[in-house]
Tab-separated table of C-alpha atoms in Angstrom:
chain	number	residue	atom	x	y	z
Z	1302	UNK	CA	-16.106	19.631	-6.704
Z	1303	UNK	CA	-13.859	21.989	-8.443
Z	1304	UNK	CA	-13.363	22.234	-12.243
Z	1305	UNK	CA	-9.929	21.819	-13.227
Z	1306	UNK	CA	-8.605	22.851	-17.236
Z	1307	UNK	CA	-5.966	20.628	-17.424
Z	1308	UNK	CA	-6.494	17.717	-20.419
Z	1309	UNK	CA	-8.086	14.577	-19.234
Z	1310	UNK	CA	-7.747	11.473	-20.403
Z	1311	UNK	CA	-11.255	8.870	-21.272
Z	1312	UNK	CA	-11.262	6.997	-18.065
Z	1313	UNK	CA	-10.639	10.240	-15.281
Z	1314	UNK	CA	-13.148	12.231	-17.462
Z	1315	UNK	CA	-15.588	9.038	-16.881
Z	1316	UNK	CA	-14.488	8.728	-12.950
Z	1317	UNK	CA	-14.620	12.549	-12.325
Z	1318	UNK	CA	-18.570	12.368	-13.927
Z	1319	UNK	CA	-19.575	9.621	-12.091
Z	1320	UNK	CA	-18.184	11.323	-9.150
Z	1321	UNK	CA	-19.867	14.665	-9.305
Z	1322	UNK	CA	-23.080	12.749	-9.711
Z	1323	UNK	CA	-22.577	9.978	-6.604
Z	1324	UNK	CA	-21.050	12.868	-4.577
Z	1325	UNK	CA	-22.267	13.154	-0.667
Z	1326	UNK	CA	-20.690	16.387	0.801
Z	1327	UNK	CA	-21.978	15.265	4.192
Z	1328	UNK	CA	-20.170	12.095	3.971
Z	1329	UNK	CA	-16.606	13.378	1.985
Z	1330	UNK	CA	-16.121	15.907	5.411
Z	1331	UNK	CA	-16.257	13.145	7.721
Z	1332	UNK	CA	-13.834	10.674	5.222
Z	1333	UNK	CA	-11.321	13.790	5.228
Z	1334	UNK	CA	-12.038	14.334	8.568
Z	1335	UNK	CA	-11.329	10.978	9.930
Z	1336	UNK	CA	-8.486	10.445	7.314
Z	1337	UNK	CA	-6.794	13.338	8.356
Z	1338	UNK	CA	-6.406	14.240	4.453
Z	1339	UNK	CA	-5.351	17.945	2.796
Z	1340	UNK	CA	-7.277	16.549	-0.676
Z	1341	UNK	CA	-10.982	16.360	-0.302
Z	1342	UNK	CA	-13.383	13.910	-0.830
Z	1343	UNK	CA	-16.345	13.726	-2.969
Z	1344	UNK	CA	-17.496	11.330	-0.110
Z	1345	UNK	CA	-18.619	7.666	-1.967
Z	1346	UNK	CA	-18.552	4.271	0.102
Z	1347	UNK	CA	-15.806	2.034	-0.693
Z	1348	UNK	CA	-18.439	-0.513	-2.522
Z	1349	UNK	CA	-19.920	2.359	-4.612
Z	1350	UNK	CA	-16.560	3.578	-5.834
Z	1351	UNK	CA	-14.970	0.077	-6.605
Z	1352	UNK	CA	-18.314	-0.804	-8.891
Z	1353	UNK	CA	-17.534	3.002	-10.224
Z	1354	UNK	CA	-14.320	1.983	-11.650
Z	1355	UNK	CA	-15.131	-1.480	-12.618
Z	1356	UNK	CA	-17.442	-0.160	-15.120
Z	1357	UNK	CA	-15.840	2.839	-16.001
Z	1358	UNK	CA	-12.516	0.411	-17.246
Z	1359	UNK	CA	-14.363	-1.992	-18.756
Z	1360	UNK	CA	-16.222	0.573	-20.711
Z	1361	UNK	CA	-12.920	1.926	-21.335
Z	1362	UNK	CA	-10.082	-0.855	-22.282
Z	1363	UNK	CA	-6.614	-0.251	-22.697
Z	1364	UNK	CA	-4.288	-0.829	-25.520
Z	1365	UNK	CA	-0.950	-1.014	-24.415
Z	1366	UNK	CA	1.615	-0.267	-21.190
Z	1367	UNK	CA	2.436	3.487	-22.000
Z	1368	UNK	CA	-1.528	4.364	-21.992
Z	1369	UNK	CA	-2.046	2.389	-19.046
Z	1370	UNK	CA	0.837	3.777	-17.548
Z	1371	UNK	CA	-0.164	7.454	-18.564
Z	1372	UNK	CA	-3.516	6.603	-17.198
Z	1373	UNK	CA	-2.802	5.709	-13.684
Z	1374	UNK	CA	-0.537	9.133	-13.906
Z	1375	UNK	CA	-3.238	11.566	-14.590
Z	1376	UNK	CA	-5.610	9.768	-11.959
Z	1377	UNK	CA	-3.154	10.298	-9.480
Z	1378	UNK	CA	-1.514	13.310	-9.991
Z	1379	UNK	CA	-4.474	15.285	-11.448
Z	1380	UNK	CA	-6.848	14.194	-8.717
Z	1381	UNK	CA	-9.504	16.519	-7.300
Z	1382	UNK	CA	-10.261	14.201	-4.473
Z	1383	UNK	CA	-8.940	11.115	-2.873
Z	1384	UNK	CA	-11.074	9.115	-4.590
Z	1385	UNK	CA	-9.624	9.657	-8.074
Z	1386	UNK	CA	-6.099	8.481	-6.456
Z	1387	UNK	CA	-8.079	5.271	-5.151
Z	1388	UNK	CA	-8.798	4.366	-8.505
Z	1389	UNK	CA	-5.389	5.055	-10.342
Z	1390	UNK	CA	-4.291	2.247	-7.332
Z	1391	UNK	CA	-7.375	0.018	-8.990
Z	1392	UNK	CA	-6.368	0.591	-12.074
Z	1393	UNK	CA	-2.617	-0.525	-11.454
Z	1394	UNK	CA	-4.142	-3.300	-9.861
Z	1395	UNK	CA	-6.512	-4.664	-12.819
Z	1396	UNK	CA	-5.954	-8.407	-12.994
Z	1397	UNK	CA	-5.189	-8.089	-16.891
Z	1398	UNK	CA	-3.348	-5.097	-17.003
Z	1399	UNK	CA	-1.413	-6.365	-14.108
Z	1400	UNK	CA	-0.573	-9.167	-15.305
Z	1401	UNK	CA	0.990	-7.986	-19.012
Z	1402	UNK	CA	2.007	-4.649	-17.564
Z	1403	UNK	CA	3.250	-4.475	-13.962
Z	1404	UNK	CA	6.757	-5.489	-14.144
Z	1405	UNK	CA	9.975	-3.576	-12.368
Z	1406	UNK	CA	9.790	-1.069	-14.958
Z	1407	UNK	CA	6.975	0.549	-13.173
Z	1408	UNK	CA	8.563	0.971	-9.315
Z	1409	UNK	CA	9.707	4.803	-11.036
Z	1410	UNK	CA	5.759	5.102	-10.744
Z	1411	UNK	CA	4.876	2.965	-7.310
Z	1412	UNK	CA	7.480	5.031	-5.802
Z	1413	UNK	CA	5.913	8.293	-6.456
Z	1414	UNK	CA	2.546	7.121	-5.745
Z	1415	UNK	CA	4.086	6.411	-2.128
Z	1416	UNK	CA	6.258	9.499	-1.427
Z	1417	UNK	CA	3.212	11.602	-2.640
Z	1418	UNK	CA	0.517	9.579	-1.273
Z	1419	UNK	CA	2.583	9.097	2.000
Z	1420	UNK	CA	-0.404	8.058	3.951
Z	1421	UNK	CA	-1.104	4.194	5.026
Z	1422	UNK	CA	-4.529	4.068	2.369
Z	1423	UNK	CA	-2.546	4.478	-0.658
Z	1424	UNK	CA	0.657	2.909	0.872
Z	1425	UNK	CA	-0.350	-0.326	2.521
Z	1426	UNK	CA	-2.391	-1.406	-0.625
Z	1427	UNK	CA	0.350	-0.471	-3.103
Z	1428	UNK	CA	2.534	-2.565	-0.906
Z	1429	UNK	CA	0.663	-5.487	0.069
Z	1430	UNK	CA	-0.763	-5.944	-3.438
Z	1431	UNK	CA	1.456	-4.014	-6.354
Z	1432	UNK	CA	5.192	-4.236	-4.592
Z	1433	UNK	CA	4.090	-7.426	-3.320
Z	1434	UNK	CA	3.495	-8.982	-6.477
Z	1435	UNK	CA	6.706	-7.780	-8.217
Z	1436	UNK	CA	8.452	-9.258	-5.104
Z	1437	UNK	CA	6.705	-12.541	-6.218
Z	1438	UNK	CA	7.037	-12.403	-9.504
Z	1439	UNK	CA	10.455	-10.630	-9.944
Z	1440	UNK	CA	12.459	-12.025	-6.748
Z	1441	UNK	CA	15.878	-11.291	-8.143
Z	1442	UNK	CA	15.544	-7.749	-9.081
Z	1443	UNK	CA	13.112	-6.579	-6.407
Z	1444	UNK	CA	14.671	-7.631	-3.135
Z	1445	UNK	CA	17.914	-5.693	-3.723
Z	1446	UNK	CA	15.569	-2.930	-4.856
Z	1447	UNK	CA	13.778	-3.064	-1.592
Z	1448	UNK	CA	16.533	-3.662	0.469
Z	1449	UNK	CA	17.294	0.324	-0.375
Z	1450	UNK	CA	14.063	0.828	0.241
Z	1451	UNK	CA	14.421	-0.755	3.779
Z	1452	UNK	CA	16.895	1.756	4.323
Z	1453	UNK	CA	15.325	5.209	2.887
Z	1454	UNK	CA	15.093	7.923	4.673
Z	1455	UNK	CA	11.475	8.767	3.482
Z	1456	UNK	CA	9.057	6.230	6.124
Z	1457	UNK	CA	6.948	5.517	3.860
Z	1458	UNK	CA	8.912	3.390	1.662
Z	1459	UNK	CA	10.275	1.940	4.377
Z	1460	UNK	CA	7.060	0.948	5.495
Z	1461	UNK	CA	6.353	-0.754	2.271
Z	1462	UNK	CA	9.721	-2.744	2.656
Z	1463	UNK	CA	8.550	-3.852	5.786
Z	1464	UNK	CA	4.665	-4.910	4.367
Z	1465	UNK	CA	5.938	-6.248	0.917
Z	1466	UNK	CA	5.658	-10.151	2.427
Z	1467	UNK	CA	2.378	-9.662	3.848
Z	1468	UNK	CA	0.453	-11.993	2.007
Z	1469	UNK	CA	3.209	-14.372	1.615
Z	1470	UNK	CA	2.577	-16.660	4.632
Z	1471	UNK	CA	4.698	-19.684	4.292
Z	1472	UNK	CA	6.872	-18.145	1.069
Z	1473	UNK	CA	7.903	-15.633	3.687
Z	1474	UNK	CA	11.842	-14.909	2.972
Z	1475	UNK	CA	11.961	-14.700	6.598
Z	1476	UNK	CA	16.048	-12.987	6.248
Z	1477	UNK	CA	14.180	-10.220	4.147
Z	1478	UNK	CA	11.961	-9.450	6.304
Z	1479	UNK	CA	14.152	-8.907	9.679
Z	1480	UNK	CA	16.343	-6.942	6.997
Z	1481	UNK	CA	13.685	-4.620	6.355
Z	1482	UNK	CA	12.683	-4.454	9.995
Z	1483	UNK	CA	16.338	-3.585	10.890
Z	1484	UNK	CA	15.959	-0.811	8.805
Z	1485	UNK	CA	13.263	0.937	11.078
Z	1486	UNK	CA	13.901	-0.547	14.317
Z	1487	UNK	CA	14.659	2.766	15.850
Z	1488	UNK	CA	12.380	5.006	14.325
Z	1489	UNK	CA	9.863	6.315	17.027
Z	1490	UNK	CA	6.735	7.083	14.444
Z	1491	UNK	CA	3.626	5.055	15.187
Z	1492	UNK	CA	3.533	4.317	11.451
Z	1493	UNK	CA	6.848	2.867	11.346
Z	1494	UNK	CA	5.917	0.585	14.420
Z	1495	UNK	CA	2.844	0.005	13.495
Z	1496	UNK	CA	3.897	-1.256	10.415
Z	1497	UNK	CA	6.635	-4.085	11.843
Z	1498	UNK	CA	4.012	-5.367	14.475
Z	1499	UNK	CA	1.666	-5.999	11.674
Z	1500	UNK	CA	4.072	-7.874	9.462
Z	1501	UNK	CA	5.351	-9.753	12.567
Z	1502	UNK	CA	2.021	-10.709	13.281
Z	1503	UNK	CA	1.154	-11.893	9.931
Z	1504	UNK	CA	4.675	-13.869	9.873
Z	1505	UNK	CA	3.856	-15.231	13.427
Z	1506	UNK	CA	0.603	-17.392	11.857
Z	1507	UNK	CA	3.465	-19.071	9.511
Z	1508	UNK	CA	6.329	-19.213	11.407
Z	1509	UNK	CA	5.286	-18.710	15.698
Z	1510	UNK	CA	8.609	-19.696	16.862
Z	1511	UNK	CA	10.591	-17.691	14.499
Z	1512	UNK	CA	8.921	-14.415	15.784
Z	1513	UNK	CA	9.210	-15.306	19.386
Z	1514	UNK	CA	12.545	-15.917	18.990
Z	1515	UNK	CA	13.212	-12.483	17.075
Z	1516	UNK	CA	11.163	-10.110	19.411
Z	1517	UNK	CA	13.089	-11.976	22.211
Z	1518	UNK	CA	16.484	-11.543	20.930
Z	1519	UNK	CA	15.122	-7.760	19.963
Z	1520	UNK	CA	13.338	-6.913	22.886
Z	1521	UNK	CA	15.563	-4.072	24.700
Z	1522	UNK	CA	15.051	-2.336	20.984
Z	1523	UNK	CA	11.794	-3.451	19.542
Z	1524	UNK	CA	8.957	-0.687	20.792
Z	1525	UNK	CA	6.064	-1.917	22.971
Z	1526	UNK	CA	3.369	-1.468	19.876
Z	1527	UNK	CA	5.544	-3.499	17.998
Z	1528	UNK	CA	5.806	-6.087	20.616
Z	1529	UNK	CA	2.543	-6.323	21.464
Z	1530	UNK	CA	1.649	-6.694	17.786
Z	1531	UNK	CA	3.785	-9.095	16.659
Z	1532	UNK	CA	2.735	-11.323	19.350
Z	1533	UNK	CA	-1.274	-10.592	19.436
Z	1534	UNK	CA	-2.206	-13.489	18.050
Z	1535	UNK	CA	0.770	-16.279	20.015
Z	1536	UNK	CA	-0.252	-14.986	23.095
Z	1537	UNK	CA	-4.147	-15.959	22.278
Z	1538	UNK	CA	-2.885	-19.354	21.755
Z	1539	UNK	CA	-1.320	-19.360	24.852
Z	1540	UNK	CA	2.640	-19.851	23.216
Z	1541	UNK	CA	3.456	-16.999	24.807
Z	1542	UNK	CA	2.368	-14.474	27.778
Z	1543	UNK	CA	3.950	-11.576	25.573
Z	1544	UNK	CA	6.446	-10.755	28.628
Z	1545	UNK	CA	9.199	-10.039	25.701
């Protein structure tokens, strides 16, 4: 793993040592390999590296929002390998951190963590989970914000528009949610698809009818992944034979 000079702070200096020490070269090619990644690995299982920064933060608390803050920044943009940018998302994601610090005034941050990250491991947890909650939590700032964001030329934050409801279920604003759809309707990237037959899908277990409806009215513009997707699980319950 390569030595870097730049200044550290406490926890990434913890993460980084654990990391040389767990590291399994075999392993970290075929994670970059099969993540398609530029940044390297240092190739620890998912289990291993979430027990890695559990300890590592609790060994290491945190005083107030700007350290936090300045904390997730140098895991994520000083990181040698993907796994360091895994745990700046964990550490934005701390249940007592998050709940103090993880308010609107940190989308400046979530944002560049998706434009940069701009692949669906970093994105799909920072929307599901950190956007997700601020949606929750903040209603009547964050849906305008994401309405932009449903909008924006750069897919990826479109995509976390689209996913920002997934966990929702039956507090689904279901207008939202065709809004953000609308916004990537007729983009032609698998990721972009992808991403409205999955939150159709998860909609569809709340609201069947409602998604039947919409992929019928939308069917001429809807792609087939989306289609399929957003009715995978209707047409296993037979309330549909996904003809849309």
């Amino acid at each position: 793993m390569p030595r870097r000079v730049t200044s550290s702070t406490p926890i990434r200096a913890a993460i980084t040592q654990e990391l040389r020490t767990l590291a399994n070269p075999e392993r970290a090619a075929q994670q970059q390999a099969y993540m398609k990644s530029t940044m390297p690995y240092a190739g620890l299982t998912a289990p291993t590296l979430r027990s890695v920064s559990k300890a590592v933060f609790k060994a290491h608390p945190l005083e107030d929002a700007s350290i936090w803050q300045s904390t997730i920044e140098d895991l994520w943009r000083n990181a040698e390998v993907r796994e360091l940018r895994y745990c700046a998302i964990d550490l934005l994601l701390v249940p007592r951190y998050r709940k103090l610090w993880l308010t609107p005034e940190r989308l400046g941050l979530i944002r560049e963590m998706i434009e940069t990250g701009a692949w669906w491991d970093f994105v799909d947890n920072l929307a599901s989970n950190a956007v997700g909650d601020l949606l929750r939590r903040y209603p009547d700032t964050m849906f305008p914000e994401l309405t932009q964001w449903a909008r924006d030329p750069h897919l990826w934050v479109r995509r976390t528009a689209i996913l920002a409801q997934l966990k929702f279920n039956t507090h689904t604003n279901q207008t939202f949610l065709f809004e953000a759809i609308e916004g990537s309707i007729d983009d032609r990237d698998f990721f972009a698809r992808k991403a409205i037959g999955w939150a159709l899908r998860q909609y569809s277990r709340t609201a069947p009818d409602a998604v039947i409806d919409y992929i019928e009215r939308n069917k001429s513009r809807l792609s087939p992944l989306s289609k399929r997707e957003g009715l995978r699980i209707l047409v296993k319950q037979g309330m549909t034979d996904g003809s849309a």
